[in-house]
GROMACS .gro file of C-alpha atoms in nm:
model
  499
    1UNK     CA    1  -4.099  -0.121   0.686
    2UNK     CA    2  -3.792   0.093   0.860
    3UNK     CA    3  -3.430   0.097   0.698
    4UNK     CA    4  -3.288  -0.114   0.995
    5UNK     CA    5  -3.563  -0.399   0.889
    6UNK     CA    6  -3.484  -0.363   0.517
    7UNK     CA    7  -3.124  -0.399   0.587
    8UNK     CA    8  -3.157  -0.705   0.842
    9UNK     CA    9  -3.429  -0.893   0.590
   10UNK     CA   10  -3.175  -0.841   0.315
   11UNK     CA   11  -2.882  -0.998   0.518
   12UNK     CA   12  -3.100  -1.301   0.662
   13UNK     CA   13  -3.231  -1.374   0.324
   14UNK     CA   14  -2.889  -1.393   0.188
   15UNK     CA   15  -2.771  -1.753   0.146
   16UNK     CA   16  -2.450  -1.866   0.291
   17UNK     CA   17  -2.342  -2.225   0.211
   18UNK     CA   18  -2.228  -2.386   0.571
   19UNK     CA   19  -1.911  -2.561   0.374
   20UNK     CA   20  -1.738  -2.229   0.341
   21UNK     CA   21  -1.701  -2.212   0.716
   22UNK     CA   22  -1.505  -2.558   0.710
   23UNK     CA   23  -1.185  -2.385   0.687
   24UNK     CA   24  -1.272  -2.203   1.008
   25UNK     CA   25  -1.337  -2.494   1.234
   26UNK     CA   26  -1.083  -2.771   1.091
   27UNK     CA   27  -1.110  -2.966   1.412
   28UNK     CA   28  -1.467  -3.072   1.363
   29UNK     CA   29  -1.722  -3.086   1.634
   30UNK     CA   30  -2.012  -2.866   1.737
   31UNK     CA   31  -1.927  -2.510   1.817
   32UNK     CA   32  -2.168  -2.285   2.055
   33UNK     CA   33  -2.243  -2.023   1.820
   34UNK     CA   34  -2.314  -2.100   1.448
   35UNK     CA   35  -2.047  -1.920   1.237
   36UNK     CA   36  -2.320  -1.816   0.967
   37UNK     CA   37  -2.501  -1.662   1.272
   38UNK     CA   38  -2.210  -1.479   1.394
   39UNK     CA   39  -2.108  -1.348   1.039
   40UNK     CA   40  -2.457  -1.219   0.999
   41UNK     CA   41  -2.456  -1.020   1.336
   42UNK     CA   42  -2.094  -0.881   1.275
   43UNK     CA   43  -2.185  -0.744   0.905
   44UNK     CA   44  -2.510  -0.605   1.010
   45UNK     CA   45  -2.333  -0.405   1.292
   46UNK     CA   46  -2.093  -0.264   1.031
   47UNK     CA   47  -2.409  -0.167   0.858
   48UNK     CA   48  -2.513   0.029   1.146
   49UNK     CA   49  -2.181   0.173   1.233
   50UNK     CA   50  -2.107  -0.047   1.526
   51UNK     CA   51  -1.745  -0.157   1.496
   52UNK     CA   52  -1.630  -0.232   1.863
   53UNK     CA   53  -1.718  -0.612   1.995
   54UNK     CA   54  -1.819  -0.479   2.329
   55UNK     CA   55  -2.100  -0.228   2.144
   56UNK     CA   56  -2.165  -0.563   1.910
   57UNK     CA   57  -2.225  -0.776   2.203
   58UNK     CA   58  -2.421  -0.517   2.382
   59UNK     CA   59  -2.652  -0.476   2.061
   60UNK     CA   60  -2.731  -0.836   2.059
   61UNK     CA   61  -2.855  -0.813   2.421
   62UNK     CA   62  -3.079  -0.514   2.353
   63UNK     CA   63  -3.165  -0.435   2.001
   64UNK     CA   64  -3.432  -0.665   1.841
   65UNK     CA   65  -3.300  -0.675   1.504
   66UNK     CA   66  -2.985  -0.811   1.636
   67UNK     CA   67  -3.182  -1.060   1.885
   68UNK     CA   68  -3.359  -1.166   1.562
   69UNK     CA   69  -3.035  -1.238   1.340
   70UNK     CA   70  -2.878  -1.424   1.660
   71UNK     CA   71  -3.150  -1.633   1.718
   72UNK     CA   72  -3.165  -1.468   2.096
   73UNK     CA   73  -2.822  -1.616   2.158
   74UNK     CA   74  -2.592  -1.438   2.353
   75UNK     CA   75  -2.225  -1.430   2.230
   76UNK     CA   76  -1.992  -1.211   2.422
   77UNK     CA   77  -1.745  -0.959   2.295
   78UNK     CA   78  -1.455  -1.221   2.317
   79UNK     CA   79  -1.641  -1.447   2.104
   80UNK     CA   80  -1.714  -1.182   1.825
   81UNK     CA   81  -1.371  -1.040   1.848
   82UNK     CA   82  -1.220  -1.382   1.821
   83UNK     CA   83  -1.438  -1.482   1.538
   84UNK     CA   84  -1.396  -1.171   1.299
   85UNK     CA   85  -1.009  -1.147   1.372
   86UNK     CA   86  -0.890  -1.522   1.413
   87UNK     CA   87  -1.161  -1.757   1.284
   88UNK     CA   88  -1.250  -1.564   0.955
   89UNK     CA   89  -0.919  -1.517   0.846
   90UNK     CA   90  -0.885  -1.768   0.599
   91UNK     CA   91  -1.270  -1.783   0.539
   92UNK     CA   92  -1.382  -1.401   0.489
   93UNK     CA   93  -1.236  -1.364   0.119
   94UNK     CA   94  -1.439  -1.681   0.048
   95UNK     CA   95  -1.782  -1.521   0.191
   96UNK     CA   96  -1.695  -1.189   0.011
   97UNK     CA   97  -1.623  -1.391  -0.330
   98UNK     CA   98  -1.972  -1.578  -0.278
   99UNK     CA   99  -2.157  -1.273  -0.229
  100UNK     CA  100  -2.001  -1.120  -0.549
  101UNK     CA  101  -2.123  -1.441  -0.731
  102UNK     CA  102  -2.474  -1.346  -0.616
  103UNK     CA  103  -2.454  -0.994  -0.703
  104UNK     CA  104  -2.337  -1.094  -1.069
  105UNK     CA  105  -2.584  -1.360  -1.094
  106UNK     CA  106  -2.869  -1.095  -0.987
  107UNK     CA  107  -2.717  -0.873  -1.263
  108UNK     CA  108  -2.624  -0.602  -0.974
  109UNK     CA  109  -2.269  -0.616  -1.149
  110UNK     CA  110  -2.124  -0.702  -1.474
  111UNK     CA  111  -1.768  -0.706  -1.388
  112UNK     CA  112  -1.659  -0.546  -1.703
  113UNK     CA  113  -1.545  -0.201  -1.583
  114UNK     CA  114  -1.299  -0.159  -1.286
  115UNK     CA  115  -1.266   0.166  -1.103
  116UNK     CA  116  -0.984   0.151  -0.888
  117UNK     CA  117  -0.870   0.424  -0.615
  118UNK     CA  118  -0.725   0.452  -0.284
  119UNK     CA  119  -0.775   0.619   0.066
  120UNK     CA  120  -0.582   0.636   0.347
  121UNK     CA  121  -0.693   0.527   0.694
  122UNK     CA  122  -0.553   0.596   1.009
  123UNK     CA  123  -0.423   0.274   1.212
  124UNK     CA  124  -0.460   0.221   1.567
  125UNK     CA  125  -0.145   0.313   1.673
  126UNK     CA  126   0.031   0.580   1.881
  127UNK     CA  127   0.093   0.902   1.654
  128UNK     CA  128   0.421   0.978   1.853
  129UNK     CA  129   0.583   0.593   1.829
  130UNK     CA  130   0.752   0.642   1.505
  131UNK     CA  131   1.060   0.472   1.372
  132UNK     CA  132   1.252   0.663   1.053
  133UNK     CA  133   1.408   0.461   0.798
  134UNK     CA  134   1.695   0.707   0.774
  135UNK     CA  135   1.725   0.787   1.127
  136UNK     CA  136   1.805   0.399   1.193
  137UNK     CA  137   2.063   0.407   0.902
  138UNK     CA  138   2.221   0.703   1.055
  139UNK     CA  139   2.234   0.557   1.385
  140UNK     CA  140   2.343   0.230   1.295
  141UNK     CA  141   2.654   0.392   1.102
  142UNK     CA  142   2.737   0.560   1.410
  143UNK     CA  143   2.732   0.271   1.608
  144UNK     CA  144   2.934   0.084   1.350
  145UNK     CA  145   3.191   0.351   1.380
  146UNK     CA  146   3.199   0.324   1.771
  147UNK     CA  147   3.238  -0.042   1.731
  148UNK     CA  148   3.525   0.018   1.497
  149UNK     CA  149   3.692   0.275   1.728
  150UNK     CA  150   3.667   0.031   2.017
  151UNK     CA  151   3.845  -0.242   1.866
  152UNK     CA  152   4.100  -0.003   1.733
  153UNK     CA  153   4.166   0.106   2.079
  154UNK     CA  154   4.228  -0.238   2.197
  155UNK     CA  155   4.437  -0.342   1.899
  156UNK     CA  156   4.679  -0.059   1.977
  157UNK     CA  157   4.708  -0.187   2.370
  158UNK     CA  158   4.745  -0.546   2.293
  159UNK     CA  159   4.766  -0.582   1.908
  160UNK     CA  160   4.998  -0.904   1.922
  161UNK     CA  161   4.763  -1.109   2.172
  162UNK     CA  162   4.460  -1.008   1.977
  163UNK     CA  163   4.643  -1.145   1.660
  164UNK     CA  164   4.717  -1.498   1.833
  165UNK     CA  165   4.350  -1.529   1.960
  166UNK     CA  166   4.147  -1.386   1.665
  167UNK     CA  167   4.357  -1.514   1.372
  168UNK     CA  168   4.333  -1.193   1.210
  169UNK     CA  169   4.422  -0.835   1.243
  170UNK     CA  170   4.137  -0.560   1.296
  171UNK     CA  171   4.271  -0.384   0.975
  172UNK     CA  172   4.169  -0.682   0.765
  173UNK     CA  173   3.824  -0.624   0.846
  174UNK     CA  174   3.873  -0.271   0.696
  175UNK     CA  175   3.752   0.078   0.839
  176UNK     CA  176   3.474   0.119   0.644
  177UNK     CA  177   3.344  -0.250   0.685
  178UNK     CA  178   3.003  -0.311   0.820
  179UNK     CA  179   2.992  -0.536   1.103
  180UNK     CA  180   2.651  -0.736   1.172
  181UNK     CA  181   2.534  -0.907   1.488
  182UNK     CA  182   2.678  -1.257   1.415
  183UNK     CA  183   3.026  -1.118   1.356
  184UNK     CA  184   2.989  -0.865   1.631
  185UNK     CA  185   2.941  -1.166   1.860
  186UNK     CA  186   3.206  -1.370   1.745
  187UNK     CA  187   3.453  -1.087   1.792
  188UNK     CA  188   3.317  -1.038   2.166
  189UNK     CA  189   3.357  -1.373   2.220
  190UNK     CA  190   3.695  -1.402   2.129
  191UNK     CA  191   3.761  -1.073   2.361
  192UNK     CA  192   3.593  -1.265   2.633
  193UNK     CA  193   3.831  -1.525   2.559
  194UNK     CA  194   4.119  -1.288   2.638
  195UNK     CA  195   3.947  -1.183   2.952
  196UNK     CA  196   3.953  -1.504   3.095
  197UNK     CA  197   4.331  -1.532   3.056
  198UNK     CA  198   4.377  -1.173   3.177
  199UNK     CA  199   4.085  -1.091   3.427
  200UNK     CA  200   4.256  -0.798   3.539
  201UNK     CA  201   4.290  -0.605   3.242
  202UNK     CA  202   4.060  -0.332   3.296
  203UNK     CA  203   4.066  -0.181   2.957
  204UNK     CA  204   3.953  -0.526   2.818
  205UNK     CA  205   3.685  -0.582   3.075
  206UNK     CA  206   3.538  -0.217   3.016
  207UNK     CA  207   3.521  -0.274   2.626
  208UNK     CA  208   3.344  -0.639   2.680
  209UNK     CA  209   3.097  -0.480   2.921
  210UNK     CA  210   3.017  -0.201   2.668
  211UNK     CA  211   2.957  -0.457   2.381
  212UNK     CA  212   2.737  -0.651   2.600
  213UNK     CA  213   2.546  -0.382   2.783
  214UNK     CA  214   2.529  -0.130   2.488
  215UNK     CA  215   2.639  -0.160   2.167
  216UNK     CA  216   2.523  -0.532   2.081
  217UNK     CA  217   2.166  -0.450   2.213
  218UNK     CA  218   2.168  -0.163   2.010
  219UNK     CA  219   2.301  -0.293   1.693
  220UNK     CA  220   2.042  -0.586   1.717
  221UNK     CA  221   1.757  -0.318   1.786
  222UNK     CA  222   1.860  -0.141   1.463
  223UNK     CA  223   1.882  -0.455   1.284
  224UNK     CA  224   1.539  -0.553   1.375
  225UNK     CA  225   1.395  -0.209   1.270
  226UNK     CA  226   1.574  -0.232   0.925
  227UNK     CA  227   1.381  -0.574   0.901
  228UNK     CA  228   1.052  -0.424   0.992
  229UNK     CA  229   1.111  -0.153   0.767
  230UNK     CA  230   1.178  -0.330   0.456
  231UNK     CA  231   1.120  -0.090   0.157
  232UNK     CA  232   0.935   0.164   0.380
  233UNK     CA  233   1.073   0.496   0.514
  234UNK     CA  234   0.899   0.424   0.850
  235UNK     CA  235   0.690   0.239   1.070
  236UNK     CA  236   0.505   0.277   1.414
  237UNK     CA  237   0.629   0.096   1.709
  238UNK     CA  238   0.247   0.049   1.822
  239UNK     CA  239   0.153  -0.132   1.495
  240UNK     CA  240   0.474  -0.222   1.273
  241UNK     CA  241   0.278  -0.269   0.971
  242UNK     CA  242   0.140   0.088   0.965
  243UNK     CA  243   0.341   0.350   0.756
  244UNK     CA  244   0.344   0.695   0.869
  245UNK     CA  245   0.145   0.904   0.587
  246UNK     CA  246  -0.024   1.241   0.535
  247UNK     CA  247  -0.370   1.212   0.580
  248UNK     CA  248  -0.654   1.418   0.422
  249UNK     CA  249  -0.823   1.424   0.746
  250UNK     CA  250  -0.568   1.695   0.889
  251UNK     CA  251  -0.766   1.906   1.124
  252UNK     CA  252  -0.517   2.093   1.294
  253UNK     CA  253  -0.358   2.150   0.904
  254UNK     CA  254   0.003   2.120   1.021
  255UNK     CA  255   0.060   1.808   0.796
  256UNK     CA  256   0.136   1.612   1.047
  257UNK     CA  257   0.210   1.240   0.942
  258UNK     CA  258   0.002   0.971   1.102
  259UNK     CA  259   0.037   0.596   1.116
  260UNK     CA  260  -0.189   0.450   0.855
  261UNK     CA  261  -0.276   0.211   0.591
  262UNK     CA  262  -0.350   0.288   0.207
  263UNK     CA  263  -0.653   0.104   0.112
  264UNK     CA  264  -0.727   0.012  -0.238
  265UNK     CA  265  -1.053  -0.084  -0.357
  266UNK     CA  266  -1.213  -0.167  -0.719
  267UNK     CA  267  -1.570  -0.089  -0.773
  268UNK     CA  268  -1.837  -0.085  -1.035
  269UNK     CA  269  -2.168   0.067  -0.982
  270UNK     CA  270  -2.054   0.174  -0.649
  271UNK     CA  271  -2.041  -0.227  -0.550
  272UNK     CA  272  -1.669  -0.321  -0.397
  273UNK     CA  273  -1.547  -0.588  -0.615
  274UNK     CA  274  -1.158  -0.618  -0.460
  275UNK     CA  275  -1.014  -0.446  -0.150
  276UNK     CA  276  -0.638  -0.450  -0.056
  277UNK     CA  277  -0.405  -0.310   0.170
  278UNK     CA  278  -0.075  -0.149   0.124
  279UNK     CA  279   0.194   0.004   0.335
  280UNK     CA  280   0.282   0.255   0.077
  281UNK     CA  281   0.156   0.615   0.084
  282UNK     CA  282   0.135   0.642  -0.300
  283UNK     CA  283  -0.073   0.471  -0.514
  284UNK     CA  284   0.167   0.377  -0.792
  285UNK     CA  285   0.337   0.087  -0.674
  286UNK     CA  286  -0.043  -0.038  -0.554
  287UNK     CA  287  -0.195  -0.134  -0.884
  288UNK     CA  288  -0.007  -0.457  -0.953
  289UNK     CA  289  -0.049  -0.633  -0.589
  290UNK     CA  290  -0.431  -0.482  -0.591
  291UNK     CA  291  -0.508  -0.604  -0.964
  292UNK     CA  292  -0.381  -0.963  -0.877
  293UNK     CA  293  -0.579  -0.974  -0.591
  294UNK     CA  294  -0.853  -0.893  -0.810
  295UNK     CA  295  -0.785  -1.199  -1.016
  296UNK     CA  296  -0.766  -1.409  -0.730
  297UNK     CA  297  -1.128  -1.303  -0.611
  298UNK     CA  298  -1.303  -1.230  -0.963
  299UNK     CA  299  -1.136  -1.529  -1.117
  300UNK     CA  300  -1.001  -1.329  -1.416
  301UNK     CA  301  -0.895  -0.963  -1.495
  302UNK     CA  302  -1.168  -0.696  -1.552
  303UNK     CA  303  -1.170  -0.575  -1.932
  304UNK     CA  304  -1.120  -0.215  -1.868
  305UNK     CA  305  -0.949  -0.052  -1.585
  306UNK     CA  306  -1.017   0.307  -1.470
  307UNK     CA  307  -0.815   0.517  -1.265
  308UNK     CA  308  -0.665   0.857  -1.195
  309UNK     CA  309  -0.343   1.008  -1.268
  310UNK     CA  310  -0.170   0.850  -0.964
  311UNK     CA  311  -0.155   0.490  -1.140
  312UNK     CA  312  -0.018   0.665  -1.456
  313UNK     CA  313   0.349   0.525  -1.441
  314UNK     CA  314   0.511   0.349  -1.703
  315UNK     CA  315   0.536   0.042  -1.509
  316UNK     CA  316   0.143   0.022  -1.456
  317UNK     CA  317   0.076   0.068  -1.817
  318UNK     CA  318   0.278  -0.189  -1.934
  319UNK     CA  319   0.153  -0.411  -1.651
  320UNK     CA  320  -0.218  -0.378  -1.797
  321UNK     CA  321  -0.092  -0.379  -2.165
  322UNK     CA  322   0.084  -0.732  -2.099
  323UNK     CA  323  -0.243  -0.860  -1.926
  324UNK     CA  324  -0.487  -0.730  -2.217
  325UNK     CA  325  -0.684  -0.518  -2.029
  326UNK     CA  326  -0.812  -0.179  -2.159
  327UNK     CA  327  -0.646   0.116  -1.943
  328UNK     CA  328  -0.851   0.427  -1.890
  329UNK     CA  329  -0.601   0.583  -1.698
  330UNK     CA  330  -0.472   0.925  -1.675
  331UNK     CA  331  -0.087   1.026  -1.612
  332UNK     CA  332   0.029   1.318  -1.443
  333UNK     CA  333   0.060   1.596  -1.703
  334UNK     CA  334  -0.250   1.487  -1.865
  335UNK     CA  335  -0.467   1.815  -1.785
  336UNK     CA  336  -0.133   2.012  -1.796
  337UNK     CA  337  -0.116   1.914  -2.167
  338UNK     CA  338  -0.431   2.127  -2.249
  339UNK     CA  339  -0.323   2.445  -2.086
  340UNK     CA  340  -0.215   2.730  -2.288
  341UNK     CA  341   0.126   2.749  -2.095
  342UNK     CA  342   0.216   2.397  -2.181
  343UNK     CA  343   0.138   2.451  -2.544
  344UNK     CA  344   0.352   2.760  -2.551
  345UNK     CA  345   0.641   2.583  -2.337
  346UNK     CA  346   0.910   2.523  -2.617
  347UNK     CA  347   1.132   2.351  -2.358
  348UNK     CA  348   0.868   2.049  -2.318
  349UNK     CA  349   0.970   1.729  -2.548
  350UNK     CA  350   0.603   1.654  -2.605
  351UNK     CA  351   0.605   1.990  -2.780
  352UNK     CA  352   0.868   1.861  -3.051
  353UNK     CA  353   0.884   1.666  -3.340
  354UNK     CA  354   1.009   1.278  -3.331
  355UNK     CA  355   1.130   1.090  -3.646
  356UNK     CA  356   1.096   0.746  -3.561
  357UNK     CA  357   1.307   0.642  -3.897
  358UNK     CA  358   1.596   0.865  -3.818
  359UNK     CA  359   1.547   0.820  -3.431
  360UNK     CA  360   1.580   1.196  -3.388
  361UNK     CA  361   1.405   1.486  -3.232
  362UNK     CA  362   1.345   1.810  -3.389
  363UNK     CA  363   1.299   2.112  -3.148
  364UNK     CA  364   1.110   2.434  -3.230
  365UNK     CA  365   1.391   2.616  -3.365
  366UNK     CA  366   1.441   2.354  -3.610
  367UNK     CA  367   1.772   2.206  -3.438
  368UNK     CA  368   1.806   1.833  -3.493
  369UNK     CA  369   1.879   1.616  -3.164
  370UNK     CA  370   2.042   1.295  -3.227
  371UNK     CA  371   2.067   0.981  -3.029
  372UNK     CA  372   2.391   0.948  -2.812
  373UNK     CA  373   2.338   0.637  -2.564
  374UNK     CA  374   2.081   0.430  -2.368
  375UNK     CA  375   2.045   0.382  -2.029
  376UNK     CA  376   1.855   0.186  -1.804
  377UNK     CA  377   1.688   0.270  -1.461
  378UNK     CA  378   1.575  -0.053  -1.247
  379UNK     CA  379   1.257   0.051  -1.015
  380UNK     CA  380   1.231  -0.138  -0.667
  381UNK     CA  381   0.986  -0.347  -0.793
  382UNK     CA  382   1.224  -0.485  -1.067
  383UNK     CA  383   1.068  -0.302  -1.344
  384UNK     CA  384   1.330  -0.196  -1.578
  385UNK     CA  385   1.284   0.176  -1.772
  386UNK     CA  386   1.508   0.229  -2.112
  387UNK     CA  387   1.615   0.596  -2.145
  388UNK     CA  388   1.730   0.734  -2.445
  389UNK     CA  389   1.970   1.031  -2.462
  390UNK     CA  390   1.956   1.286  -2.731
  391UNK     CA  391   2.179   1.585  -2.792
  392UNK     CA  392   2.169   1.864  -3.029
  393UNK     CA  393   2.470   1.975  -3.246
  394UNK     CA  394   2.518   2.319  -3.141
  395UNK     CA  395   2.242   2.534  -2.967
  396UNK     CA  396   2.513   2.855  -3.044
  397UNK     CA  397   2.317   3.158  -3.137
  398UNK     CA  398   1.983   3.009  -3.099
  399UNK     CA  399   1.724   3.259  -3.002
  400UNK     CA  400   1.486   3.047  -2.824
  401UNK     CA  401   1.772   2.913  -2.602
  402UNK     CA  402   1.696   3.118  -2.298
  403UNK     CA  403   1.326   2.980  -2.340
  404UNK     CA  404   1.409   2.607  -2.394
  405UNK     CA  405   1.695   2.545  -2.132
  406UNK     CA  406   1.903   2.708  -1.833
  407UNK     CA  407   2.215   2.524  -1.931
  408UNK     CA  408   2.502   2.682  -2.081
  409UNK     CA  409   2.597   2.410  -2.311
  410UNK     CA  410   2.396   2.198  -2.605
  411UNK     CA  411   2.049   2.122  -2.549
  412UNK     CA  412   2.025   1.732  -2.431
  413UNK     CA  413   1.705   1.549  -2.353
  414UNK     CA  414   1.636   1.230  -2.165
  415UNK     CA  415   1.328   1.042  -2.272
  416UNK     CA  416   1.191   0.679  -2.246
  417UNK     CA  417   1.001   0.618  -2.573
  418UNK     CA  418   0.793   0.348  -2.415
  419UNK     CA  419   0.651   0.625  -2.172
  420UNK     CA  420   0.564   0.852  -2.488
  421UNK     CA  421   0.412   0.586  -2.646
  422UNK     CA  422   0.182   0.480  -2.325
  423UNK     CA  423   0.064   0.808  -2.268
  424UNK     CA  424  -0.029   0.880  -2.643
  425UNK     CA  425  -0.237   0.565  -2.622
  426UNK     CA  426  -0.406   0.697  -2.292
  427UNK     CA  427  -0.436   1.038  -2.447
  428UNK     CA  428  -0.656   0.896  -2.746
  429UNK     CA  429  -0.832   0.661  -2.520
  430UNK     CA  430  -0.940   0.931  -2.259
  431UNK     CA  431  -1.046   1.165  -2.551
  432UNK     CA  432  -1.266   0.917  -2.719
  433UNK     CA  433  -1.626   0.918  -2.644
  434UNK     CA  434  -1.635   0.589  -2.431
  435UNK     CA  435  -1.301   0.694  -2.265
  436UNK     CA  436  -1.433   1.022  -2.153
  437UNK     CA  437  -1.774   0.890  -2.011
  438UNK     CA  438  -1.567   0.612  -1.811
  439UNK     CA  439  -1.353   0.900  -1.666
  440UNK     CA  440  -1.621   1.103  -1.587
  441UNK     CA  441  -1.804   0.810  -1.423
  442UNK     CA  442  -1.496   0.741  -1.197
  443UNK     CA  443  -1.561   1.055  -1.006
  444UNK     CA  444  -1.884   0.893  -0.876
  445UNK     CA  445  -1.753   0.533  -0.828
  446UNK     CA  446  -1.464   0.495  -0.581
  447UNK     CA  447  -1.493   0.831  -0.446
  448UNK     CA  448  -1.868   0.809  -0.362
  449UNK     CA  449  -1.794   0.466  -0.192
  450UNK     CA  450  -1.514   0.626   0.024
  451UNK     CA  451  -1.745   0.880   0.109
  452UNK     CA  452  -1.999   0.648   0.233
  453UNK     CA  453  -1.742   0.421   0.432
  454UNK     CA  454  -1.553   0.723   0.585
  455UNK     CA  455  -1.837   0.990   0.641
  456UNK     CA  456  -2.187   0.799   0.626
  457UNK     CA  457  -2.048   0.504   0.821
  458UNK     CA  458  -1.775   0.689   1.036
  459UNK     CA  459  -1.509   0.473   0.964
  460UNK     CA  460  -1.202   0.690   0.998
  461UNK     CA  461  -0.972   0.475   1.209
  462UNK     CA  462  -0.913   0.082   1.259
  463UNK     CA  463  -0.981  -0.069   1.565
  464UNK     CA  464  -0.749  -0.394   1.506
  465UNK     CA  465  -0.367  -0.372   1.455
  466UNK     CA  466  -0.139  -0.545   1.199
  467UNK     CA  467  -0.184  -0.591   0.842
  468UNK     CA  468  -0.386  -0.931   0.859
  469UNK     CA  469  -0.633  -0.812   1.115
  470UNK     CA  470  -0.665  -0.475   0.932
  471UNK     CA  471  -0.744  -0.640   0.601
  472UNK     CA  472  -1.009  -0.842   0.766
  473UNK     CA  473  -1.164  -0.549   0.921
  474UNK     CA  474  -1.182  -0.404   0.551
  475UNK     CA  475  -1.322  -0.733   0.456
  476UNK     CA  476  -1.604  -0.710   0.689
  477UNK     CA  477  -1.690  -0.340   0.607
  478UNK     CA  478  -1.690  -0.412   0.199
  479UNK     CA  479  -1.941  -0.716   0.284
  480UNK     CA  480  -2.165  -0.457   0.466
  481UNK     CA  481  -2.150  -0.201   0.199
  482UNK     CA  482  -2.202  -0.435  -0.090
  483UNK     CA  483  -2.524  -0.566   0.110
  484UNK     CA  484  -2.643  -0.183   0.178
  485UNK     CA  485  -2.599  -0.112  -0.169
  486UNK     CA  486  -2.802  -0.407  -0.275
  487UNK     CA  487  -3.066  -0.310  -0.038
  488UNK     CA  488  -3.078   0.025  -0.138
  489UNK     CA  489  -3.099  -0.069  -0.522
  490UNK     CA  490  -3.398  -0.310  -0.411
  491UNK     CA  491  -3.545  -0.028  -0.254
  492UNK     CA  492  -3.533   0.220  -0.550
  493UNK     CA  493  -3.681  -0.109  -0.784
  494UNK     CA  494  -3.978  -0.145  -0.553
  495UNK     CA  495  -4.040   0.214  -0.547
  496UNK     CA  496  -4.004   0.245  -0.955
  497UNK     CA  497  -4.263  -0.045  -0.991
  498UNK     CA  498  -4.507   0.127  -0.755
  499UNK     CA  499  -4.496   0.471  -0.929
   0.00000   0.00000   0.00000
């Protein structure tokens, strides 16, 4: 039996409850094609590296396994594309959960260990239609200055008339006050009212035209850009949900930023347990929303989360601790701490001694650093980091000062004791026998899955646009991967029995 037949047999034998598709067809009535058949055809297409709806429709007409799955029916590419990107938007996650439940019941997965990692996949967007957050802020500030200058000129010419019509002097706005679109619209309407009374006033007419045809449309555009940006630093005009990121697939090797999405997955035994998409290029702030989606799909959080140093922030450690999840998560300096250079660096606070009772630090020279004050740093996510400031009494005459710090005064350190506590816990877990085994296993878990998706399955660029549709695309890909993995495991089991 061929590999294609094994995969299609596995897919055809998997039972999907018809009630799952009720949300996709709330109107009732009979549809031309059964949603279960379309689901199997699309999943099987993804297992065969066929992602284009036109190519899937062509395969249904020409390829025998596709004909078998479709029951000799021939849905066209519009039907297939509409089904996978619109009809299934509220259903695909339920289908994915049903497949996971089947895998758990059949003991393919245990849901005890959760290996999380992320990769960047290029969006279906033009690489040169970028909008940068800093550029938008700069151009908007220049526009604000032009608006202020324009009204200053008008005020200089007809100050008394403007006061009577607008009810306030321009100076009351403040030279640096930010003018929004609504406020500028009111001010422009006031000028237009003046223009009706003095239609021959050329400076006033020129100012109104400039506001209506140039300044106001540009201000509207910049405000719309800022809404689309949110807390990001860039987006693509072709796909506004995509953010410009630096990809590993950089064949030209010029570090070019490309529009893309950060795809996060959680795996166990190389089965995908959860998938999520994020517009952020770094993994650090993706853990919390990803784990919340994992809670929704799995019904609970896993017992243990294993991740690399990209997730090792104080915020993530605190989240996992509060949720009573064991964190086998490295932090940024975990491997560096093992080096000889790190251990001999007397300027590193990790090489100092902390007296918890006295709340003091002792440096390698024997100098005591006493607590001075506490400050707080609030991250964009709202998480609050409490930092404690310590300063030595006197570093004058210290023989180790040049190796310790470059500052001319006494040594001062700012440290988060919570971060040090979380790092100590992570260090103990990672150096334990079980923790080390899980950290090593992580290298063959999500990394292998990404290699399967991007290299073996050839999926390196999304076909759809928008966060919602791209998330569906990853969902279809994850379903196909899980069923392929199940078929491969079944083959291995049968081969072992025959031997």
